[in-house]
Tab-separated table of C-alpha atoms and ligand atoms in Angstrom:
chain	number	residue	atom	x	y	z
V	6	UNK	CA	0.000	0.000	0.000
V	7	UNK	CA	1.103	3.106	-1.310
V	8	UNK	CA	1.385	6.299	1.142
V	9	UNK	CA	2.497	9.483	1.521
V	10	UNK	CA	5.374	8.200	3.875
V	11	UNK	CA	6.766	6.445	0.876
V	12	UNK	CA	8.209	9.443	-1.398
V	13	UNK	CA	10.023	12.992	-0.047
V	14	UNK	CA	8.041	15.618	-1.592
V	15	UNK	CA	10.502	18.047	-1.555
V	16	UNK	CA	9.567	20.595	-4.874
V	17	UNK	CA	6.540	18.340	-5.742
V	18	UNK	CA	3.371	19.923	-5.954
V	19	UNK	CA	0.530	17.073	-4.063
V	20	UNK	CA	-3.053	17.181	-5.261
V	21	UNK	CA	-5.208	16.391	-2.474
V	22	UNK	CA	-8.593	14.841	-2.326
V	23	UNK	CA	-9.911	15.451	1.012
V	24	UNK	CA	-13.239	15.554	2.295
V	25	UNK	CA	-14.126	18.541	3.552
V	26	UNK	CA	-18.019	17.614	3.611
V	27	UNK	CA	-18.221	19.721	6.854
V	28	UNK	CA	-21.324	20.691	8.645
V	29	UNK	CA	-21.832	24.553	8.766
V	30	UNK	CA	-24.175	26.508	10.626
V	31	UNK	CA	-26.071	29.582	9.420
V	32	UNK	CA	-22.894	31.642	9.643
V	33	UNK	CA	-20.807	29.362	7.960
V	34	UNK	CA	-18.569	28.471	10.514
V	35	UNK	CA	-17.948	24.483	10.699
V	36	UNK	CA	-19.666	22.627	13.874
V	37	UNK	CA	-17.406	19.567	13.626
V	38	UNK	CA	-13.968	19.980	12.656
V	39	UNK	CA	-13.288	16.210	12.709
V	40	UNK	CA	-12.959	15.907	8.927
V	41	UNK	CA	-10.775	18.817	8.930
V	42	UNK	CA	-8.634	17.544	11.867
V	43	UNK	CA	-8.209	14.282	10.179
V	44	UNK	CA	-6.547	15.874	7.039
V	45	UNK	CA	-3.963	18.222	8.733
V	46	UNK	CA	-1.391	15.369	9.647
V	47	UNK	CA	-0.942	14.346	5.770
V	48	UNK	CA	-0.973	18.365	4.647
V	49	UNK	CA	1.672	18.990	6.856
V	50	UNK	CA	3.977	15.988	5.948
V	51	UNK	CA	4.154	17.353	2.630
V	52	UNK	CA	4.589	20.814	3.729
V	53	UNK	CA	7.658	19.782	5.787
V	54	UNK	CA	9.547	18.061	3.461
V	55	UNK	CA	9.452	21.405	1.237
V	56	UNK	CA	6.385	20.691	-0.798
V	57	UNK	CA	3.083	22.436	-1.634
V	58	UNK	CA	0.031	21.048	-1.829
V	59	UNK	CA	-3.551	21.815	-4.068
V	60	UNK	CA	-6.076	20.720	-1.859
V	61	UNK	CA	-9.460	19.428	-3.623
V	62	UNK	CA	-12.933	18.561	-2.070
V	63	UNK	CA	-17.133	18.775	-2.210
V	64	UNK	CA	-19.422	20.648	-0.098
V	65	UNK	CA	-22.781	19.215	-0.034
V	66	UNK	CA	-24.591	18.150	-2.945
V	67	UNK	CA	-25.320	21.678	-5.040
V	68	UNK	CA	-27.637	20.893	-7.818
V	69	UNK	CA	-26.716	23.620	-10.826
V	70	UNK	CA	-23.465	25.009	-10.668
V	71	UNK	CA	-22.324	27.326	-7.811
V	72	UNK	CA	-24.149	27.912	-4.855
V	73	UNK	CA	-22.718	30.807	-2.107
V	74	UNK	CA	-23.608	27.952	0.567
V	75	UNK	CA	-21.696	25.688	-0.631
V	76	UNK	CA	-18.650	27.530	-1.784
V	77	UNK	CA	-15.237	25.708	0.107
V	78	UNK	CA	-13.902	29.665	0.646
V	79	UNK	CA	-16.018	29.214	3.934
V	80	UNK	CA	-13.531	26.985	5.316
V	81	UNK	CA	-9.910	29.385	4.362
V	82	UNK	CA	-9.928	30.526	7.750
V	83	UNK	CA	-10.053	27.625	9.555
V	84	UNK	CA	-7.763	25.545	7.217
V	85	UNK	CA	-5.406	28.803	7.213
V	86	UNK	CA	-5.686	28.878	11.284
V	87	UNK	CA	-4.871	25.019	11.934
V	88	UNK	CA	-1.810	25.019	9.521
V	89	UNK	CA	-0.462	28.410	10.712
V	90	UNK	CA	-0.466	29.561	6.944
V	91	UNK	CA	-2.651	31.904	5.126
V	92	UNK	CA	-4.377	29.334	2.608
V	93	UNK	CA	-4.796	30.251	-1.303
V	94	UNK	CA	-8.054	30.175	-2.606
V	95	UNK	CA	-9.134	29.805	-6.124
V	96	UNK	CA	-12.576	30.408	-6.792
V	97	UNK	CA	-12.945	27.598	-9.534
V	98	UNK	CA	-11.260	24.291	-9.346
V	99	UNK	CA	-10.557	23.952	-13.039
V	100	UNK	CA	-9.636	26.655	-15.509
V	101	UNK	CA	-6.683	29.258	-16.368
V	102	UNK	CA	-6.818	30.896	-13.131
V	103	UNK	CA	-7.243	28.013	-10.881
V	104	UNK	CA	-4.106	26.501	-13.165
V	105	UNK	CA	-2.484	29.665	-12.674
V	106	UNK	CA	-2.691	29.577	-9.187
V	107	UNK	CA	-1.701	26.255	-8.213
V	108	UNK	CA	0.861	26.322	-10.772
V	109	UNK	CA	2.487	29.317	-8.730
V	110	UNK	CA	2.878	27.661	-5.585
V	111	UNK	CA	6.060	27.230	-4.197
V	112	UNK	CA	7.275	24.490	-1.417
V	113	UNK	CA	5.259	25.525	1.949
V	114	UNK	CA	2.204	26.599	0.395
V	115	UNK	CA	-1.337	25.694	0.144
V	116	UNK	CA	-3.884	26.287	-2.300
V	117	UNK	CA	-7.865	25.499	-1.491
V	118	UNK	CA	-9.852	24.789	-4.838
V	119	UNK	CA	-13.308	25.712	-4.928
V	120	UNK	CA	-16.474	22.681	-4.461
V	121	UNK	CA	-15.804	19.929	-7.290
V	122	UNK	CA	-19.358	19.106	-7.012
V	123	UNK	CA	-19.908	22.760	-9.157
V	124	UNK	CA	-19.739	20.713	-12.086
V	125	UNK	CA	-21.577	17.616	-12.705
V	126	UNK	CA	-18.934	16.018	-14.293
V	127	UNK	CA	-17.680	15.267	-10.889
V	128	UNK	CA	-20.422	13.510	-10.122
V	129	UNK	CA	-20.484	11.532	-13.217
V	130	UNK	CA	-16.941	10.884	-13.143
V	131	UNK	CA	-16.124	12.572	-16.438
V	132	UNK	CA	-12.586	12.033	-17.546
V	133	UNK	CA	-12.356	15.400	-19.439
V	134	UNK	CA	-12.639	16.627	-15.857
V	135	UNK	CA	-10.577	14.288	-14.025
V	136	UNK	CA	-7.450	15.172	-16.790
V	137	UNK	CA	-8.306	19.356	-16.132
V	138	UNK	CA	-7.993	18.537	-12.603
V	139	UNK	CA	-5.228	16.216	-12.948
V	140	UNK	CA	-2.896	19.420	-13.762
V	141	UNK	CA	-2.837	20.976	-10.623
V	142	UNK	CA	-0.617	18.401	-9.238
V	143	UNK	CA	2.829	16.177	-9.958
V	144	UNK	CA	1.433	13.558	-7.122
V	145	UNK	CA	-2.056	12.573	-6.514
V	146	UNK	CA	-3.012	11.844	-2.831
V	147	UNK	CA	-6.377	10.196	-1.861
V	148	UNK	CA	-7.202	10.938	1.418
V	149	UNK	CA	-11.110	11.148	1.637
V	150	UNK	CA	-11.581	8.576	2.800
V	151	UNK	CA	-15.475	9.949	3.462
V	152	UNK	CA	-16.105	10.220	-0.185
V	153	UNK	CA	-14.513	6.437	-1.222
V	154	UNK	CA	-17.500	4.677	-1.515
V	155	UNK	CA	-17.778	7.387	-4.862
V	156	UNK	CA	-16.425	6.974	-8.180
V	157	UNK	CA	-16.243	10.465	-8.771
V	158	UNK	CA	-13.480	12.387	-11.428
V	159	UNK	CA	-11.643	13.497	-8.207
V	160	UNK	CA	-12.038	10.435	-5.675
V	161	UNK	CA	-11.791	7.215	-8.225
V	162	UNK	CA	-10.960	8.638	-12.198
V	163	UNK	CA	-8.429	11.021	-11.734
V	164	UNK	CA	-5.859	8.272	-10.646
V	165	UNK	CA	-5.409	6.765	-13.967
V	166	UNK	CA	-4.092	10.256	-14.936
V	167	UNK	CA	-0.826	9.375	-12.056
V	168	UNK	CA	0.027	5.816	-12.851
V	169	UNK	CA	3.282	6.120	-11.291
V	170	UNK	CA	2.334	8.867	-8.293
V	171	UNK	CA	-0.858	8.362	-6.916
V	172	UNK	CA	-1.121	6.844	-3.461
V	173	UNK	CA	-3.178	7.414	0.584
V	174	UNK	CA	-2.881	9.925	2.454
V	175	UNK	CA	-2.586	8.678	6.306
V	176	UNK	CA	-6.631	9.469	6.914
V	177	UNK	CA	-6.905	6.362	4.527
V	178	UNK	CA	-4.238	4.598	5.619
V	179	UNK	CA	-5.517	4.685	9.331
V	180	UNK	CA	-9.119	4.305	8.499
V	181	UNK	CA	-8.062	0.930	6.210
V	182	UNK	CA	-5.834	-0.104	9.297
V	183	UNK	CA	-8.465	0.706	11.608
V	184	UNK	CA	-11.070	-1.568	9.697
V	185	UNK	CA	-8.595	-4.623	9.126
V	186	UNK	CA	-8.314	-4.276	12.930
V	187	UNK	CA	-11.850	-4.581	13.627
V	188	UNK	CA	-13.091	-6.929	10.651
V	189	UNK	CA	-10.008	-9.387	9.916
V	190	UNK	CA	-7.904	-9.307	12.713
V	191	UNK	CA	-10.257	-8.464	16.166
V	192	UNK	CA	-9.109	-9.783	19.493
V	193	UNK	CA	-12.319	-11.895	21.127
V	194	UNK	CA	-14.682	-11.322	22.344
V	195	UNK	CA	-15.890	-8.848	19.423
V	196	UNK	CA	-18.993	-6.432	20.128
V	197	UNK	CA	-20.480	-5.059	17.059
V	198	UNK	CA	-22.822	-1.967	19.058
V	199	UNK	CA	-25.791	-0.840	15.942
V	200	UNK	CA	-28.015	2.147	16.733
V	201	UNK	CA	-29.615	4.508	14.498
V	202	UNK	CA	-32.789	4.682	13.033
V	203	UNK	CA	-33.422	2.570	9.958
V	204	UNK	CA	-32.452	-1.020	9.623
V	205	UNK	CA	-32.764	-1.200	6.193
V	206	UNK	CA	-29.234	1.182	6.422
V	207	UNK	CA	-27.717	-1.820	8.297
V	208	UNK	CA	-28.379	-4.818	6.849
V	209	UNK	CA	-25.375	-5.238	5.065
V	210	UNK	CA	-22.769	-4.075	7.919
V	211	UNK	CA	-24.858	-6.743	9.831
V	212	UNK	CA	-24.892	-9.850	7.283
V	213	UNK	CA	-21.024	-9.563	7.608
V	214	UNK	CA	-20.455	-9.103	11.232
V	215	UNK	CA	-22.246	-12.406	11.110
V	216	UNK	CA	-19.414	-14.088	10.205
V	217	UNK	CA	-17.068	-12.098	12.946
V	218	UNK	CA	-18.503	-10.687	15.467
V	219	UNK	CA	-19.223	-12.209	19.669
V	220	UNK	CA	-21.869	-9.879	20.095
V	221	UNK	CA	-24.184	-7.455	18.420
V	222	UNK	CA	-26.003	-4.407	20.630
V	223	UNK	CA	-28.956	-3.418	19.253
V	224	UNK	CA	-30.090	0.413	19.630
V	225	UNK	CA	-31.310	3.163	18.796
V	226	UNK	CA	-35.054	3.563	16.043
V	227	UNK	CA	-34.090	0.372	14.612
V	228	UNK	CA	-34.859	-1.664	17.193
V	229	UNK	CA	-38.071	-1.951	17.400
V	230	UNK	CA	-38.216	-3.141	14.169
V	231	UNK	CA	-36.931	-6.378	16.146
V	232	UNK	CA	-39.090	-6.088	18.921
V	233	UNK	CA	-42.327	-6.215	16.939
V	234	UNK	CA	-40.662	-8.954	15.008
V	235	UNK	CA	-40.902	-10.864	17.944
V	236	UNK	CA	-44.087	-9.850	18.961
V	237	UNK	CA	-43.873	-7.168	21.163
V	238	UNK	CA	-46.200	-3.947	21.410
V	239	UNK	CA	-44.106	-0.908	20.287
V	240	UNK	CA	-47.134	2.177	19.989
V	241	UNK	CA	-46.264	4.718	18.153
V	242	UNK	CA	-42.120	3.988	17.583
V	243	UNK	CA	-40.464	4.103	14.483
V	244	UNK	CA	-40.404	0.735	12.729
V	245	UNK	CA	-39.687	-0.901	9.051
V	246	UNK	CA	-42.524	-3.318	8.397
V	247	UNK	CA	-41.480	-4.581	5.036
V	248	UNK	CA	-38.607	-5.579	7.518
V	249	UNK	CA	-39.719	-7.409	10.004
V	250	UNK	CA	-39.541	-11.100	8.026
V	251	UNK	CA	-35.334	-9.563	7.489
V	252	UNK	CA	-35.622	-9.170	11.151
V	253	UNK	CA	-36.849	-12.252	12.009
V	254	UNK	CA	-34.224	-14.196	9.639
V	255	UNK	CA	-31.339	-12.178	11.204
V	256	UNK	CA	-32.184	-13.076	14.632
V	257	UNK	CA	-32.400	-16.438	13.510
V	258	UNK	CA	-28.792	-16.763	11.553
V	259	UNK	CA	-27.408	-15.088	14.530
V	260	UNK	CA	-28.677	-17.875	17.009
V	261	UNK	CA	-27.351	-20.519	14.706
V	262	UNK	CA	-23.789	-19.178	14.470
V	263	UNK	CA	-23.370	-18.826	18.411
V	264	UNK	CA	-23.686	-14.792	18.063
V	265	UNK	CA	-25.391	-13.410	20.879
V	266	UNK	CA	-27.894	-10.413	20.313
V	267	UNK	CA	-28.640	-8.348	22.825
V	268	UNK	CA	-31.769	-6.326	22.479
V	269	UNK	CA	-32.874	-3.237	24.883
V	270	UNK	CA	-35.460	-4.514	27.392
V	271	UNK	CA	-36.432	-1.279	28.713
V	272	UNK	CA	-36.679	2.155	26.694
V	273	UNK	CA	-37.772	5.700	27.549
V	274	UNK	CA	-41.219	6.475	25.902
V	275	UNK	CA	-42.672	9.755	24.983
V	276	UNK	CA	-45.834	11.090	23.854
V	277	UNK	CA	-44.584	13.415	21.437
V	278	UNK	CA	-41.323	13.698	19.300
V	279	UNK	CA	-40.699	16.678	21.505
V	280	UNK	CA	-37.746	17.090	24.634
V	281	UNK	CA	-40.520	18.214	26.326
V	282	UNK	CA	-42.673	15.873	25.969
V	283	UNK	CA	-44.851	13.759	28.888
V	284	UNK	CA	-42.209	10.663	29.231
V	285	UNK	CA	-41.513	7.220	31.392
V	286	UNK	CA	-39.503	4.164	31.594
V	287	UNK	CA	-41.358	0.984	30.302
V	288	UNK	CA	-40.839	-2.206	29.294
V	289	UNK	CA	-39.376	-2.064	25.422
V	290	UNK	CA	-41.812	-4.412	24.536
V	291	UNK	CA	-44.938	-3.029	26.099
V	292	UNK	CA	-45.439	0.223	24.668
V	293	UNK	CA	-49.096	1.630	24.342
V	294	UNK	CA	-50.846	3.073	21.831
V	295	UNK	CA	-49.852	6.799	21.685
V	296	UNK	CA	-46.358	6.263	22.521
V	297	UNK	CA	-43.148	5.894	21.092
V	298	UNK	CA	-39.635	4.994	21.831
V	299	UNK	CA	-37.113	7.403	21.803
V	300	UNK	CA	-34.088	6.093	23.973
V	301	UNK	CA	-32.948	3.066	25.613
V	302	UNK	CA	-33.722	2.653	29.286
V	303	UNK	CA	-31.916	1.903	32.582
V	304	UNK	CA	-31.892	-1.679	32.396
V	305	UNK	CA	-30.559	-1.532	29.090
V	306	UNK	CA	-27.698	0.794	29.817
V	307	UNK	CA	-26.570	-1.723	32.558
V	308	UNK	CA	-26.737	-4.847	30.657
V	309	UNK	CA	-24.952	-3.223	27.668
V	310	UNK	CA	-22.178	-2.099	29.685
V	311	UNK	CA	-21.444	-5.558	30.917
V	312	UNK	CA	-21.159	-6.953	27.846
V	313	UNK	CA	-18.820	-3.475	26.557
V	314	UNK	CA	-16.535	-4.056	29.998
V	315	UNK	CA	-16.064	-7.842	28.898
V	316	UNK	CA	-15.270	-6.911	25.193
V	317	UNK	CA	-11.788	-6.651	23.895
V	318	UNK	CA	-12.987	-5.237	20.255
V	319	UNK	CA	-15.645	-2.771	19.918
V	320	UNK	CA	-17.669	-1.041	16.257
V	321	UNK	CA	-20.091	1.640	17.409
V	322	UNK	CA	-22.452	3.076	14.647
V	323	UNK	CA	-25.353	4.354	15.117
V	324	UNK	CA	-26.693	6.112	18.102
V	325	UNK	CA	-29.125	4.791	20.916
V	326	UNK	CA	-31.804	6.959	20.934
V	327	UNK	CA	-32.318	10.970	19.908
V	328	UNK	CA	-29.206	11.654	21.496
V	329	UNK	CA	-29.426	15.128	20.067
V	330	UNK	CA	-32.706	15.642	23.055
V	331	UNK	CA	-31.309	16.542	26.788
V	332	UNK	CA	-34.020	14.008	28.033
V	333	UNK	CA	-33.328	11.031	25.383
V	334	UNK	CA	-29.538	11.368	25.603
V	335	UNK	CA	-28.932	9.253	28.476
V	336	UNK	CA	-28.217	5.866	26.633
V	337	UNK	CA	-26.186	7.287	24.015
V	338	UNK	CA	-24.222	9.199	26.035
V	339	UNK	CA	-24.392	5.596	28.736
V	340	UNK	CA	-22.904	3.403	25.840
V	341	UNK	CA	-20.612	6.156	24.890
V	342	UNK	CA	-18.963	6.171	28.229
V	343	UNK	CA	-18.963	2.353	28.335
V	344	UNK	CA	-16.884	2.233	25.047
V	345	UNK	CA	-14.200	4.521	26.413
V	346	UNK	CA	-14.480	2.874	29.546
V	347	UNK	CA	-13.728	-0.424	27.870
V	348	UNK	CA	-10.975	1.470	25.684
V	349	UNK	CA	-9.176	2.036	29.035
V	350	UNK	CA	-9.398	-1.324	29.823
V	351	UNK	CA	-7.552	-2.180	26.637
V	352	UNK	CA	-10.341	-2.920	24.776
V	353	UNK	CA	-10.004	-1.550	20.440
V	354	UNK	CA	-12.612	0.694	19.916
V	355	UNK	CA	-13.787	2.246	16.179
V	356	UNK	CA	-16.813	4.431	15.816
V	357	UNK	CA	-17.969	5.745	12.692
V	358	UNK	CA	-21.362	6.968	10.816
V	359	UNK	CA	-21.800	10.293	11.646
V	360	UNK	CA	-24.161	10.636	14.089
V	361	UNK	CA	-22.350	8.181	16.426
V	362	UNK	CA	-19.040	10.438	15.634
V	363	UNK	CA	-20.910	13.436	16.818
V	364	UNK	CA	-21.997	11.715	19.871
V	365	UNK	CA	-18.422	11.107	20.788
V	366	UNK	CA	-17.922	14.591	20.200
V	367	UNK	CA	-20.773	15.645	22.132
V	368	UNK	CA	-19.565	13.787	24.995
V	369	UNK	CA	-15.650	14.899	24.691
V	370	UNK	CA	-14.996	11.410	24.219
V	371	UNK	CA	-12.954	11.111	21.015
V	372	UNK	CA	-9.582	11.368	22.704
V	373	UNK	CA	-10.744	8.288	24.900
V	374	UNK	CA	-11.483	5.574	22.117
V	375	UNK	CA	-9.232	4.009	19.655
V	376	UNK	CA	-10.475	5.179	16.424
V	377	UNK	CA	-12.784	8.153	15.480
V	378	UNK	CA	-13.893	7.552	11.613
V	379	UNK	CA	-14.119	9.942	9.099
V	380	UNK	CA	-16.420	7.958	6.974
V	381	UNK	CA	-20.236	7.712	6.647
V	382	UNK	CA	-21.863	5.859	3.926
V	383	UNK	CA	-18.422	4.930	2.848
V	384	UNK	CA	-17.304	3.531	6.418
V	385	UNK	CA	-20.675	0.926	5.982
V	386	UNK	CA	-19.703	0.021	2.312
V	387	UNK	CA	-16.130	-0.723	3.498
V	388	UNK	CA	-17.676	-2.415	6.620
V	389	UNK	CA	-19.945	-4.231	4.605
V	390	UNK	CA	-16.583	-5.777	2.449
V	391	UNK	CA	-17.409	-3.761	-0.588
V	392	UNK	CA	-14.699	-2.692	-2.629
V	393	UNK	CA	-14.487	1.152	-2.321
V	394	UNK	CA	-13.568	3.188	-5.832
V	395	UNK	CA	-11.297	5.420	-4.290
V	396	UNK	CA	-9.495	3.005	-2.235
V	397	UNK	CA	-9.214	0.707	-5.743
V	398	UNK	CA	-7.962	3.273	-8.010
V	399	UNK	CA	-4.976	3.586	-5.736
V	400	UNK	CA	-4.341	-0.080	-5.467
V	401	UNK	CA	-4.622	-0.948	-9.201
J	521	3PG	C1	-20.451	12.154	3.152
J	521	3PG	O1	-20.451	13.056	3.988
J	521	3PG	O2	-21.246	11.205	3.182
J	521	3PG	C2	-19.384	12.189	2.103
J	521	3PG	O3	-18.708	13.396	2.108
J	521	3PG	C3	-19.945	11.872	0.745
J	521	3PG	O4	-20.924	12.806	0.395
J	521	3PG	P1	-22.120	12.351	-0.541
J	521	3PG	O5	-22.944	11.374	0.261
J	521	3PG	O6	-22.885	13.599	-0.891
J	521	3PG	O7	-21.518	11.681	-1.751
J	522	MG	MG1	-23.375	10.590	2.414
């Protein structure tokens, strides 16, 4: 595997996919630097051995051409702050200019290009693109890692155009590590911990922890899509019903191959989809009429964290309940402190999926577990043993 440790990039000029998908707020100031964090490290290699670098990324998913919202300038001052440089910006990523401007860049410097996704040849993985792109740089470096599950001109085509100097930036090197560690190489006993809301998401990440995982935690909306499959009342929760046969059939494979499932036996209901809301502790499978699950209970918590504290490998993705209300926050933030808890005790712990990601944020956790993903959708492809386009493109 090809990385960025492998050449000195003393007067070579690196063109860097990142991902700089970043949440912003109203006043376009990021909300969670992770992805940002995550890419310094690599930047900075280069920068030291006497490089420069052309750094290249989306921003959300404009529809027809540019859109102020969405515009990567947003994030200069931030980049420019964490690197202790004033960051270049060019306000198109292909074109004279933009070619003018990377092509002046001299070893230390750092040049932003503006959101790929401006043109839908991105998107489409055009190669007309990919080759325009393809001249701001002597070296290609993937390291977006959020984005590999695309085959996009920047993430998967672009490569072709650097047969002899493409290769992973260390966000993708540590994120493939990081899986290998978890899928191919875990220390027993393995807990896989799923939360979130749909099941229909998970299906796949769950089909192949089948064949590796001890134990699998079940949390968050999509579980009482198993509850009901096993009869129980559930109100008003969320649920999947053209699932609950899948459901039925997972639970069932599980108990055959020895894995143990543990589902939440208490939850905390709620009238309304409200913080406010009138709310109590019930049983997870009794809920009336009127009512609906929105966070694991007590009970749960407890018996969750035993099997955490026993675990020596840990994949959390997917939180436990609307983590993001005060009053349904208290098993998220429960099997949050388990994990690091369990990460003390010497336990490997990945999370990944976003909203997970932000609950370890939340919870100033992220410094306490072994692994804090970058990746989304593309962290469940990988998961699920797909074969990522941007990750391929390097290797072939
Ligand atoms: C993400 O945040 O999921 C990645 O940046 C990929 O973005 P996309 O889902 O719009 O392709
Ligand atoms: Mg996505």
């Amino acid at each position: 595997m090809k990385t960025i440790d492998d050449i000195n990039f003393k007067s070579k000029k690196a063109l860097i996919r990142v991902d700089f998908n970043v949440p912003l707020n109203d006043k376009f100031e990021i909300t969670d630097l992770t992805r940002i964090n995550a890419a310094i490290p690599s930047i900075q290699k280069i920068l030291k051995d006497g490089g420069s670098v052309v750094l290249m990324s989306h921003l959300g998913r404009p529809k027809e051409g540019p859109e102020h919202k969405f515009s990567l300038q947003h994030l200069v001052p931030t980049l420019s702050e964490k690197l202790g440089i004033d960051v270049k910006f060019a306000d198109d990523c292909i074109g004279e200019t933009a070619e003018a401007l990377s092509g002046a860049l001299v070893g230390g410097e750092v040049l932003l290009l503006e959101n790929l996704r401006y043109y839908k040849e991105e998107t489409k993985g055009d190669k007309g693109f990919a080759e325009k792109l393809s001249r701001h740089g002597d070296v290609y470096v993937n390291d977006a890692f959020g984005t590999a599950h695309r085959a996009h001109a920047s993430t998967a085509i672009i490569a072709e155009f650097f047969p002899n100097a493409k290769m992973f930036g260390y966000v993708m090197a540590n994120e493939i590590a990081s899986v290998n560690t978890v899928l191919n190489d875990s220390k027993k006993p393995f807990t896989a911990i799923l939360g979130g809301a749909k099941v229909s998401d998970k299906i796949g990440i769950i089909e192949n922890l089948m064949e590796r995982a001890d134990h699998l935690i079940i949390g968050g909306g999509m579980m009482f899509t198993f509850i009901k499959a096993q009869g129980g009342e559930i109100g008003n929760s969320l649920v999947e019903k053209d699932l609950l046969d899948t459901a039925t059939d997972l639970l069932k494979k599980a108990k055959e191959r020895g894995i143990k499932i543990h589902i939440p036996v208490d939850a905390v209901i709620a009238d309304n989809f409200a913080n406010d809301a009138n709310r109590k502790v019930v049983k997870a499978n009794e809920i009336d009429e009127g009512w609906m699950g929105l966070d694991v209970g007590p009970e749960t918590q407890k018996m969750f964290k035993e099997v955490l504290l026993q675990s020596k490998t840990i994949l959390w993705n997917g939180p436990m309940g609307v983590f993001e209300m005060e009053n349904f926050s208290h098993g998220t933030k429960a099997v949050a402190l388990s994990v690091a808890e369990a990460t003390k005790n010497g336990a490997y712990s990945l999370i990944g999926g976003g909203d997970s990601v932000a609950a370890i944020n939340k919870y100033k956790l992220a410094n306490e577990v072994s692994y804090v993903s970058t990746g989304g959708g593309a962290l469940l492809e990988y998961m699920e043993g797909k074969v990522l386009p941007g990750i391929k493109a390097i290797l072939d």
